[in-house]
Amino acid sequence: MSGRFDLVVHDVTLHDGTGAEGRTASLAVANGRIARIDDTITAPAEREIDGTGLALSPGFIDVHTHDDRAILATDMAAKLTQGVTCVVVGNCGISLAPLPGSGGVVPPLDLIARGPGDLFARYADYLSAVADAGPVVNMVGLVGHSTLRLATMDRLDRAAMGPEARAMRDLLDRALDDGAIGLSTGLYYEPANAASTVEILQVAEPLARFNGVYTTHLRDEADGVLDAMEEAFEIGRGADVPVVLSHHKVTDARNRGRTAETLPVIAARAAEQPVTLDVYPYNASSTVLEAKRATEVDRIIITWSKPRPDLAGRELSDIAAEMACSRVEAVARLQPAGAVYFSMAEEDVRRVLQFPMTMVGSDGLPHDVRPHPRLWGTFPRVLGHYVRDVGLFGLPEALRRMTSLPAARFGLTGRGVLREGAFADMVLFDATRIADMADFAEPTRAAAGIRAVWVNGVEACRDGVTTGARGGRVLRNADLTAKAFS
Ligand code: ZN
Ligand code: CU
């Protein structure tokens, strides 16, 4: 190298992602990596930025996404404008592969797939498609258990029989060999809730050999949350793999405050087996529209409806009043559809956010007509609202939970930290101005305060506008290091 850097950010407050206090430094990038960190850097660069008054952090790792198709079909503005440089796809039991044959797309797979044409017979085909498209952010992928069920079972309303479970196991084995990093379940959902613990254990058998992870949308996040957590831990022990409890919460008014029960259980378990969790910073959830939720949750907003796209963004109660029918009947008329449910207590959201093991995952639904604002706002909301304005915890700690912590958990070697030699996945932001601008009324507004985002050294976003650069990579399981849980 001629000594000329691709980029130098001068005199910035550098947060290295480890939780250490920020310090003033300059950082140089060459060939997609961090080439130098020093008090001052005088060597010439293609591009120089004065970072005075700004913060530089490793790019954020969104550990829970449904960006499986968005990464193929969109510019990922919802994520890049937040400072996200890596996404984990395939969560909640749904992935676009492996699904040989032309099985129908049943809910909740319809959150990410429009029809059979969006599906891939082999996991390798899916990863190749993403790599060929040139992703704008880095990506790792999980295999969805509900997708495996669709691929192998003629009816989904029962537990798998032996040969079906073995067929799922073999599909998972091959997908892991193709580069998937683990298995996800969505046992809460119909019809995946018909799966038994034994079925999951049979399917999960290959995970340990590939250093895979098991992520789960628990069977029950309400009254039975503690039993559902025990099921997840049992599966982790049986399969001998780390467990990730997805979007941890307790729902419904009568369970208010019960994260005071769940978090100590998670902490105690973590001393015995590898366990972790993620959260999104909102007291409303979002998924497919379900009749059972219409009887449990007061306030529900429709996010999309196939027969009535005009009603996206409206309250279910108002729709029912206009239709002169019950809310449950209105749900039936809107199907298939998605919804936002105001079903959590703010005190529980804050308690989970404050818990030192908690990572951040948006759980955003990128194809919804009127999505939950977590899709566009999650990371700035933690840093602006909860860290700066509410003061829940400090900025270095919040950044650690979005960068080095998830990088270690998912084995993302050379990412999640700012140090010489690491990949230049970075976000430059104004800590005094960073804020989520998306809300339930205007859910697709880009965050404020994010100045620039680089993915593998390529500038992917500048002042809230994506550049169109495709600097991301598909990270295959074999390229990763062992997932670190300690
Ligand atoms: Zn979920
Ligand atoms: Cu999810």
Short mmCIF file of N, CA and C and ligand atoms in Angstrom, two decimals, residues 64 66 91-92 185-186 189 216-218 221 246-247 249 286-287 363 374, ligand 1:
data_model
loop_
_atom_site.label_atom_id
_atom_site.label_comp_id
_atom_site.label_asym_id
_atom_site.label_seq_id
_atom_site.Cartn_x
_atom_site.Cartn_y
_atom_site.Cartn_z
N HIS A 64 -32.10 -9.94 15.76
CA HIS A 64 -33.39 -10.59 15.50
C HIS A 64 -34.11 -9.84 14.40
N HIS A 66 -36.39 -10.13 10.42
CA HIS A 66 -37.11 -10.88 9.39
C HIS A 66 -36.79 -10.27 8.03
N ASN A 91 -35.54 -15.80 11.81
CA ASN A 91 -36.01 -15.95 13.19
C ASN A 91 -37.48 -16.39 13.29
N CYS A 92 -37.86 -16.74 14.50
CA CYS A 92 -39.25 -17.07 14.84
C CYS A 92 -39.78 -18.27 14.07
N THR A 185 -37.12 -21.46 16.25
CA THR A 185 -38.50 -21.94 16.33
C THR A 185 -39.43 -20.78 16.66
N GLY A 186 -40.70 -20.97 16.28
CA GLY A 186 -41.76 -20.03 16.64
C GLY A 186 -42.90 -20.85 17.23
N TYR A 189 -46.65 -19.91 17.57
CA TYR A 189 -47.55 -19.77 16.43
C TYR A 189 -48.27 -21.06 16.10
N THR A 216 -35.37 -18.98 19.87
CA THR A 216 -36.77 -19.37 19.97
C THR A 216 -37.71 -18.23 20.37
N HIS A 217 -38.77 -18.13 19.62
CA HIS A 217 -39.95 -17.38 20.04
C HIS A 217 -40.74 -18.37 20.89
N LEU A 218 -40.72 -18.15 22.19
CA LEU A 218 -41.23 -19.13 23.14
C LEU A 218 -42.68 -19.53 22.84
N GLU A 221 -45.54 -16.50 25.95
CA GLU A 221 -44.91 -15.31 26.52
C GLU A 221 -45.85 -14.61 27.49
N SER A 246 -35.76 -15.13 22.13
CA SER A 246 -36.02 -14.01 21.23
C SER A 246 -36.99 -13.00 21.86
N HIS A 247 -36.78 -11.73 21.53
CA HIS A 247 -37.66 -10.62 21.95
C HIS A 247 -38.30 -10.90 23.31
N LYS A 249 -40.09 -10.91 26.70
CA LYS A 249 -41.19 -10.08 27.20
C LYS A 249 -42.14 -10.94 28.00
N SER A 286 -45.66 -7.04 17.49
CA SER A 286 -46.27 -7.07 16.16
C SER A 286 -46.03 -8.41 15.50
N THR A 287 -47.09 -8.94 14.91
CA THR A 287 -46.97 -10.17 14.14
C THR A 287 -48.24 -10.32 13.30
N ASP A 363 -36.68 -7.12 15.44
CA ASP A 363 -37.87 -7.91 15.07
C ASP A 363 -38.73 -7.15 14.06
N ARG A 374 -40.57 -0.27 15.25
CA ARG A 374 -39.30 -0.91 15.61
C ARG A 374 -38.46 -1.21 14.36
ZN ZN B 1 -41.12 -13.81 17.24
#
